[in-house]
Amino acid sequence: DGLAVGKEDYLRRLSSVNEILHAFNRFHESVDAIPREIVVEAVRSVVDGVRQAIQAARDEMELGEIKTEVEDLLPLVEEEVRERLRYNLRRVVNATGVIIHTNLGRSLIAEEALENLAVIGGCYCNLELDLKRGGRSSRGEHVRDLLCRLTGAQSALVVNNNAGAVLLALTTHAKGREVIVSRGQLIEIGGSFRLPEVMKQSGAILVEVGTTNKTYIDDYRKAINDSTAILLRAHPSNFRVVGFTAETSLAELSELAAESGLILMDDLGSGMLIDLTQFGLPYEPTPSQSLKEGADLVTFSGDKLLGGPQAGIVLGKKELVEAMGKHPLARALRVDKLTLAILEATLRLYLEPHQAMEKIPTLSMMNLSGVELKKRARALANGIKKLGDSFQVKVVEEFSQVGGGALPLVQLPTWAVSLTSPYLTVNQLEERLRESDPPIIARIKEEQLLLDPRTLVKDDDKYIIASLSRISSSLEV
């Protein structure tokens, strides 16, 4: 009964919403810049939280720790206001070493592309205006010629993502007809969407041939009939079948498609416009190579390895691509001026491959040397060591990943900062960094937190050290 009486007393003493609002307005000169609704919601949230804590108290000691006065609740309100004013989509520090991190927004955009985005986004532009004729034009023209020049394609089309590109191609050229695919290529893409499901949505009829690990040209040949429209090769961007395997080459499929009057479509997934092997990086098929080997249509992503915005790019024979552009579904899948602004600027960097490797963040991160990575790791480790004994720091040899459904077997040697604390478990340390501002996203390996400098950009070291400094100050050392 004593506890119940105590709770009633605390509830009566709990400052009212109006009292806290008045105090907040009195102590904040910039309150006019904050929407009143936000402040009211924050105050009510804090008051409701305290009320619930009072009612949930299990004994008088727990009850006695609850603050009810205005001066005690104001800091809670201030934090709640800050949280409500904060953008949902925020900058984070990627210290995972995964370059194309799907959860963290995939590829970073080149500085030149960001500059073009600011101009096009902040001004009117000639999105669908032919400046020479003064008449209406197609928005796709802004990147079509660039894509054809870089790949040797007859024509090009850009839609909102690669799944959209595949959907549009199949809907346009195979609705109600059969598409032959190797069983080993029935891939699942991001968000648990699967190629057979995309194909079903297009109205095309899936015909599986071969086995998971072996598919021969005769498997395709035997499956062809009067209802067949497309031979489809789907590049396994995010996995590899190794060991006892056999795969039909694109050249073989091209010959079969030509003699059978069929369309050969090559879905590259994460496409790359230049041969990475010339820079000492692993081989990845390029759209230009697919076209040379006989593909009639090639689809791939504008982000991921390409390093541009999310987009689906279609290359191929003029009549096939133009038919897709005229399909009603093309309007539902079309891209906006911001995507085109980023994509055009990114593609222009590829006109000089060495410039692309240097200026496109995805490629430059992949191409970082071990010497540079070790230098960066040591600099970060030295900064953390200055914080005192709250953390144990080492520089260790590790591996980075390309990520984003690209080069799944490739491990890029790196140097990382290994971090542990005698006062926090590795999971507690990871959580505190993730909840900092900006959030620091790291990875855990064998009871140590790893910070990989390969994916750190300007000011990230400063943010990491500032966050760890705040964590250190909060510990009872």
XYZ file of C-alpha atoms in Angstrom:
477
model
C 0.000 0.000 0.000
C 2.930 2.326 0.785
C 4.239 1.867 -2.754
C 0.818 2.640 -4.211
C 0.596 5.838 -2.156
C 4.114 6.777 -3.252
C 3.198 6.297 -6.895
C 0.125 8.523 -6.505
C 2.304 11.207 -4.899
C 4.869 11.010 -7.736
C 2.143 11.217 -10.366
C 0.756 14.369 -8.703
C 4.254 15.925 -8.605
C 4.968 15.102 -12.246
C 5.349 18.364 -14.156
C 2.570 19.077 -16.618
C 2.984 19.387 -20.376
C 2.283 23.134 -20.202
C 4.870 23.697 -17.462
C 7.584 21.938 -19.445
C 6.568 23.718 -22.668
C 6.815 27.099 -20.957
C 10.272 26.270 -19.580
C 11.477 24.950 -22.943
C 10.344 28.133 -24.710
C 11.969 30.323 -22.063
C 15.383 28.627 -22.276
C 15.622 28.232 -26.061
C 16.137 31.404 -28.072
C 15.846 29.492 -31.360
C 12.537 27.896 -30.404
C 10.751 29.794 -33.204
C 12.751 27.778 -35.725
C 11.385 24.527 -34.284
C 7.848 23.529 -35.316
C 5.643 23.844 -32.200
C 4.019 20.493 -33.003
C 7.418 18.804 -32.726
C 8.062 20.327 -29.289
C 4.592 19.418 -28.024
C 4.960 15.826 -29.229
C 8.389 15.585 -27.587
C 7.120 16.920 -24.239
C 4.135 14.568 -24.248
C 6.391 11.637 -25.086
C 8.695 12.417 -22.156
C 5.810 12.960 -19.713
C 4.140 9.728 -20.839
C 7.446 7.896 -20.439
C 7.932 9.143 -16.876
C 4.312 8.328 -16.007
C 4.771 4.767 -17.271
C 8.040 4.435 -15.307
C 6.249 5.514 -12.118
C 3.458 3.020 -12.638
C 5.943 0.229 -13.438
C 8.175 0.838 -10.380
C 8.549 -2.385 -8.370
C 9.705 -0.883 -5.065
C 10.257 2.434 -3.303
C 13.983 2.506 -4.187
C 13.204 2.217 -7.891
C 10.490 4.836 -7.520
C 12.881 7.220 -5.769
C 15.219 7.256 -8.775
C 12.535 8.727 -11.056
C 12.804 12.484 -11.710
C 9.627 14.542 -12.052
C 10.786 18.173 -11.884
C 10.927 20.459 -14.920
C 14.697 21.000 -14.728
C 15.235 17.220 -14.729
C 12.903 16.586 -17.653
C 14.104 19.401 -19.924
C 17.252 17.536 -21.091
C 15.069 14.560 -21.999
C 12.766 16.838 -23.988
C 15.732 18.448 -25.752
C 17.052 15.037 -26.801
C 13.584 13.984 -27.957
C 13.265 17.170 -30.029
C 16.679 16.580 -31.629
C 15.671 13.027 -32.489
C 12.404 14.151 -34.090
C 14.153 16.859 -36.128
C 16.804 14.464 -37.406
C 16.418 13.195 -40.973
C 15.489 9.525 -41.284
C 17.965 9.057 -44.139
C 21.304 9.949 -42.604
C 24.983 9.822 -43.291
C 26.724 6.858 -41.696
C 30.374 5.885 -41.444
C 31.040 2.624 -43.267
C 33.949 0.972 -41.473
C 32.959 -2.549 -42.537
C 35.284 -2.804 -45.529
C 32.330 -3.812 -47.730
C 32.597 -1.380 -50.642
C 29.173 -1.810 -52.260
C 27.172 -2.214 -49.050
C 23.496 -2.715 -49.958
C 22.235 -1.722 -46.489
C 24.360 1.434 -46.535
C 23.301 2.766 -49.936
C 25.594 0.759 -52.233
C 28.024 2.762 -54.389
C 29.223 6.242 -53.486
C 28.829 8.864 -56.190
C 31.814 10.589 -57.808
C 32.400 14.252 -56.948
C 31.839 15.304 -60.575
C 28.467 13.540 -60.562
C 27.458 15.222 -57.297
C 28.331 18.630 -58.749
C 26.198 17.931 -61.814
C 23.369 16.702 -59.565
C 23.411 19.980 -57.610
C 23.164 22.029 -60.820
C 20.411 19.947 -62.435
C 18.470 19.494 -59.193
C 18.581 23.195 -58.292
C 17.777 24.625 -61.727
C 15.507 24.013 -64.676
C 17.077 21.814 -67.342
C 16.532 20.528 -70.875
C 15.221 17.152 -69.691
C 12.842 16.734 -72.640
C 13.707 19.771 -74.774
C 15.845 19.729 -77.919
C 17.760 22.998 -77.610
C 18.689 23.038 -81.305
C 15.219 22.431 -82.739
C 13.236 23.979 -79.937
C 10.937 20.960 -79.888
C 10.293 18.100 -77.489
C 12.905 15.366 -77.116
C 13.347 12.099 -75.234
C 14.996 12.136 -71.821
C 16.912 8.966 -72.693
C 18.919 10.832 -75.340
C 21.101 12.424 -72.659
C 22.923 9.145 -71.989
C 22.099 6.948 -74.990
C 24.948 8.068 -77.228
C 27.427 7.904 -74.335
C 26.441 4.325 -73.539
C 26.688 3.312 -77.198
C 30.108 4.939 -77.503
C 31.419 3.203 -74.385
C 30.065 -0.255 -75.269
C 29.625 -0.456 -79.027
C 25.864 -1.009 -78.683
C 23.477 0.041 -81.446
C 21.095 1.591 -78.930
C 20.583 2.026 -75.180
C 17.764 2.569 -72.700
C 17.805 3.445 -68.987
C 15.111 2.429 -66.476
C 14.877 2.540 -62.691
C 16.838 -0.628 -61.837
C 18.138 -3.841 -63.374
C 15.139 -5.900 -62.281
C 13.017 -3.334 -64.129
C 15.246 -3.693 -67.193
C 14.801 -7.479 -67.190
C 11.056 -7.147 -66.599
C 10.669 -4.686 -69.488
C 12.753 -6.821 -71.866
C 10.789 -9.983 -71.124
C 7.416 -8.217 -71.228
C 8.219 -6.592 -74.568
C 9.769 -9.565 -76.328
C 8.504 -12.721 -74.617
C 5.053 -12.159 -73.115
C 3.081 -15.384 -73.551
C 6.136 -17.135 -74.992
C 8.966 -19.259 -73.579
C 12.325 -18.130 -72.197
C 15.006 -20.790 -71.751
C 17.329 -20.458 -68.745
C 19.902 -22.771 -67.179
C 18.850 -24.078 -63.753
C 22.183 -22.901 -62.373
C 21.257 -19.306 -63.254
C 17.846 -19.009 -61.585
C 19.205 -16.375 -59.254
C 17.689 -14.503 -56.317
C 18.407 -10.782 -56.259
C 18.142 -8.223 -53.460
C 15.070 -8.178 -51.224
C 14.344 -11.889 -51.869
C 13.108 -11.216 -55.405
C 13.831 -14.154 -57.684
C 14.352 -14.307 -61.425
C 11.478 -16.802 -61.916
C 9.137 -14.386 -60.104
C 10.216 -11.437 -62.257
C 9.743 -13.631 -65.315
C 6.262 -14.685 -64.208
C 5.268 -11.054 -63.726
C 6.360 -10.303 -67.296
C 4.031 -12.945 -68.702
C 6.928 -14.974 -70.092
C 7.000 -18.750 -69.605
C 10.088 -20.092 -67.851
C 11.744 -23.186 -69.306
C 14.534 -24.608 -67.137
C 17.302 -26.651 -68.744
C 20.332 -28.558 -67.490
C 21.198 -28.992 -63.832
C 22.425 -26.695 -61.091
C 26.073 -27.385 -61.867
C 26.063 -28.482 -65.520
C 24.245 -27.164 -68.575
C 25.264 -27.942 -72.155
C 24.320 -26.358 -75.480
C 22.291 -29.453 -76.377
C 20.094 -28.826 -73.320
C 19.094 -25.501 -74.842
C 18.708 -26.953 -78.345
C 16.336 -29.704 -77.213
C 14.122 -27.208 -75.365
C 13.555 -24.913 -78.367
C 10.122 -25.038 -80.014
C 7.753 -22.729 -81.889
C 6.837 -20.932 -78.638
C 10.441 -20.058 -77.719
C 11.305 -16.331 -77.817
C 14.506 -15.818 -75.814
C 17.621 -17.659 -74.674
C 18.560 -15.976 -71.403
C 21.888 -16.073 -69.629
C 21.803 -14.666 -66.086
C 25.223 -13.869 -64.673
C 25.539 -15.180 -61.075
C 26.694 -11.860 -59.638
C 26.391 -12.829 -55.978
C 27.495 -16.485 -56.006
C 29.642 -18.964 -57.887
C 29.157 -22.657 -58.622
C 32.583 -24.304 -58.380
C 33.939 -27.830 -58.691
C 32.241 -30.326 -61.019
C 30.681 -27.795 -63.406
C 29.989 -27.098 -67.062
C 28.566 -23.899 -68.507
C 27.490 -23.014 -72.018
C 29.392 -20.028 -73.413
C 27.688 -16.934 -74.720
C 29.261 -17.536 -78.119
C 27.632 -20.977 -78.296
C 24.284 -19.538 -77.283
C 24.656 -16.787 -79.886
C 25.173 -19.312 -82.653
C 22.149 -21.329 -81.524
C 19.957 -18.205 -81.208
C 20.937 -17.056 -84.707
C 20.156 -20.382 -86.367
C 16.846 -20.639 -84.478
C 15.724 -17.028 -85.014
C 15.686 -16.275 -81.283
C 16.756 -13.325 -79.130
C 19.839 -13.882 -76.964
C 19.628 -11.872 -73.757
C 22.474 -11.516 -71.260
C 21.619 -10.249 -67.762
C 24.967 -9.195 -66.294
C 23.527 -7.999 -62.992
C 26.380 -5.814 -61.735
C 27.848 -4.447 -64.956
C 31.313 -2.974 -65.441
C 32.350 -0.854 -68.434
C 36.098 -1.451 -68.299
C 38.279 -4.533 -68.010
C 39.337 -4.626 -64.358
C 42.201 -7.051 -64.994
C 44.295 -4.235 -66.504
C 44.361 -2.719 -63.006
C 45.264 -5.985 -61.303
C 41.691 -6.661 -60.193
C 39.641 -9.825 -60.816
C 37.901 -10.432 -64.145
C 34.281 -9.379 -64.508
C 32.428 -9.625 -67.853
C 31.673 -6.315 -69.560
C 28.641 -5.324 -71.666
C 30.864 -4.638 -74.681
C 32.244 -8.175 -74.460
C 28.714 -9.622 -74.264
C 27.695 -7.676 -77.362
C 30.810 -8.797 -79.253
C 30.045 -12.426 -78.376
C 26.594 -12.091 -79.920
C 24.135 -10.969 -77.233
C 21.146 -9.130 -78.734
C 20.166 -7.515 -75.426
C 22.358 -6.860 -72.389
C 21.056 -5.605 -69.029
C 22.979 -4.456 -65.948
C 22.876 -2.076 -62.976
C 23.859 1.575 -62.979
C 25.091 1.427 -59.405
C 27.106 -1.453 -57.902
C 30.358 -1.865 -59.863
C 29.534 0.912 -62.320
C 29.532 3.374 -59.422
C 26.588 5.487 -60.577
C 22.975 5.897 -59.404
C 20.458 3.090 -59.028
C 19.350 2.379 -62.586
C 18.845 -0.452 -65.026
C 20.716 -0.145 -68.309
C 19.669 -1.940 -71.493
C 22.013 -2.222 -74.479
C 21.580 -4.029 -77.748
C 20.158 -4.109 -81.239
C 18.360 -0.921 -82.193
C 14.997 -2.437 -83.086
C 14.852 -4.488 -79.884
C 15.795 -1.603 -77.581
C 13.484 0.872 -79.333
C 10.564 -1.555 -79.010
C 11.181 -1.633 -75.262
C 11.236 2.165 -75.129
C 7.813 2.313 -76.794
C 6.204 -0.228 -74.462
C 3.700 1.282 -71.942
C 5.649 -0.257 -69.078
C 8.671 1.877 -70.002
C 6.951 4.991 -68.629
C 6.319 3.311 -65.284
C 9.998 2.360 -65.091
C 11.577 5.550 -66.425
C 14.188 7.509 -64.482
C 14.063 11.145 -63.398
C 16.390 14.060 -64.121
C 18.442 13.489 -60.952
C 19.297 9.910 -61.917
C 20.194 11.019 -65.441
C 22.383 13.843 -64.101
C 24.401 11.434 -61.953
C 24.555 8.739 -64.609
C 25.742 11.046 -67.398
C 28.529 12.520 -65.269
C 29.602 9.038 -64.158
C 29.623 7.687 -67.713
C 31.751 10.603 -68.907
C 34.461 9.564 -66.448
C 34.617 6.179 -68.209
C 35.731 7.850 -71.436
C 39.188 7.715 -69.833
C 39.489 4.422 -67.869
C 42.328 5.621 -65.619
C 40.242 8.665 -64.698
C 37.322 6.390 -63.831
C 39.518 4.246 -61.578
C 40.724 7.344 -59.762
C 37.529 9.399 -59.456
C 34.728 6.846 -59.062
C 34.757 5.907 -55.332
C 33.779 2.260 -55.854
C 36.687 1.696 -58.234
C 39.222 3.766 -56.308
C 38.398 1.866 -53.094
C 38.869 -1.450 -54.889
C 42.214 -0.238 -56.227
C 43.743 1.004 -52.937
C 47.214 -0.379 -52.264
C 48.208 -2.303 -49.160
C 50.764 0.398 -48.327
C 48.098 3.121 -48.350
C 45.641 1.023 -46.336
C 48.245 0.222 -43.681
C 49.138 3.913 -43.433
C 45.467 4.832 -42.932
C 44.909 2.066 -40.374
C 47.940 3.171 -38.330
C 46.810 6.806 -38.362
C 43.353 5.833 -37.089
C 44.809 3.481 -34.462
C 47.161 6.199 -33.175
C 44.244 8.606 -32.835
C 42.280 6.059 -30.802
C 45.249 5.256 -28.548
C 45.349 8.895 -27.435
C 41.965 8.383 -25.765
C 43.592 6.434 -22.934
C 43.049 2.948 -21.533
C 39.387 2.584 -22.450
C 40.285 0.669 -25.607
C 42.831 -1.879 -26.696
C 43.952 -1.155 -30.259
C 45.891 -3.162 -32.834
C 46.482 -2.919 -36.586
C 45.831 -6.314 -38.171
C 45.860 -7.892 -41.623
C 42.351 -8.540 -42.889
C 40.209 -8.797 -46.020
C 37.697 -6.370 -47.524
C 34.779 -7.346 -49.754
C 33.428 -5.796 -52.931
C 29.823 -6.580 -51.872
C 26.589 -5.604 -53.616
C 26.249 -8.842 -55.559
C 29.588 -8.404 -57.332
C 32.773 -10.518 -57.365
C 31.507 -12.816 -54.573
C 34.689 -14.905 -54.297
C 37.068 -11.948 -54.241
C 38.750 -10.988 -50.979
C 40.746 -7.772 -51.143
C 43.721 -7.765 -48.714
C 43.516 -4.865 -46.283
C 44.763 -3.578 -42.936
C 42.158 -2.950 -40.246
C 42.041 -1.487 -36.755
C 41.116 -4.127 -34.169
C 39.257 -2.649 -31.211
C 38.286 -4.145 -27.845
C 37.499 -2.664 -24.433
C 37.983 -4.075 -20.932
C 34.769 -2.309 -19.908
C 32.453 -3.285 -22.765
C 31.716 -6.476 -24.643
C 32.353 -6.337 -28.371
C 28.584 -6.309 -28.972
C 28.104 -3.406 -26.551
C 30.891 -1.488 -28.280
C 29.380 -2.155 -31.723
C 25.970 -0.982 -30.470
C 27.300 2.244 -28.976
C 29.158 3.117 -32.167
C 26.087 2.323 -34.256
C 23.955 4.611 -32.067
C 26.400 7.525 -32.233
C 25.952 10.614 -34.414
C 26.822 9.973 -37.152
C 26.381 6.215 -36.737
C 29.599 4.198 -37.064
C 29.004 0.815 -38.727
C 31.773 -1.704 -38.078
C 32.010 -5.505 -38.156
C 32.664 -8.093 -35.480
C 35.141 -10.922 -35.919
C 36.324 -13.295 -33.206
C 35.378 -11.040 -30.268
C 37.004 -7.949 -31.737
C 35.539 -4.955 -33.532
C 37.177 -4.269 -36.892
C 37.391 -0.838 -38.526
C 38.490 -1.135 -42.162
C 39.936 2.103 -43.639
C 39.220 0.960 -47.214
C 35.631 2.238 -46.997
C 36.275 5.358 -44.920
C 35.865 8.741 -46.626
C 36.679 12.336 -45.703
C 36.169 13.182 -42.001
C 35.244 9.573 -41.098
C 38.367 9.142 -38.924
C 37.390 12.298 -37.037
C 33.854 10.997 -36.443
C 35.129 7.615 -35.226
C 37.559 9.157 -32.752
C 34.948 11.666 -31.508
C 32.439 8.888 -30.955
C 34.957 6.706 -29.134
C 35.953 9.717 -27.038
C 32.330 10.157 -25.910
C 32.068 6.441 -25.173
C 35.308 6.579 -23.164
C 34.036 9.548 -21.123
C 30.878 7.642 -20.227
C 32.769 4.631 -18.872
C 33.591 4.207 -15.204
C 37.310 3.651 -15.639
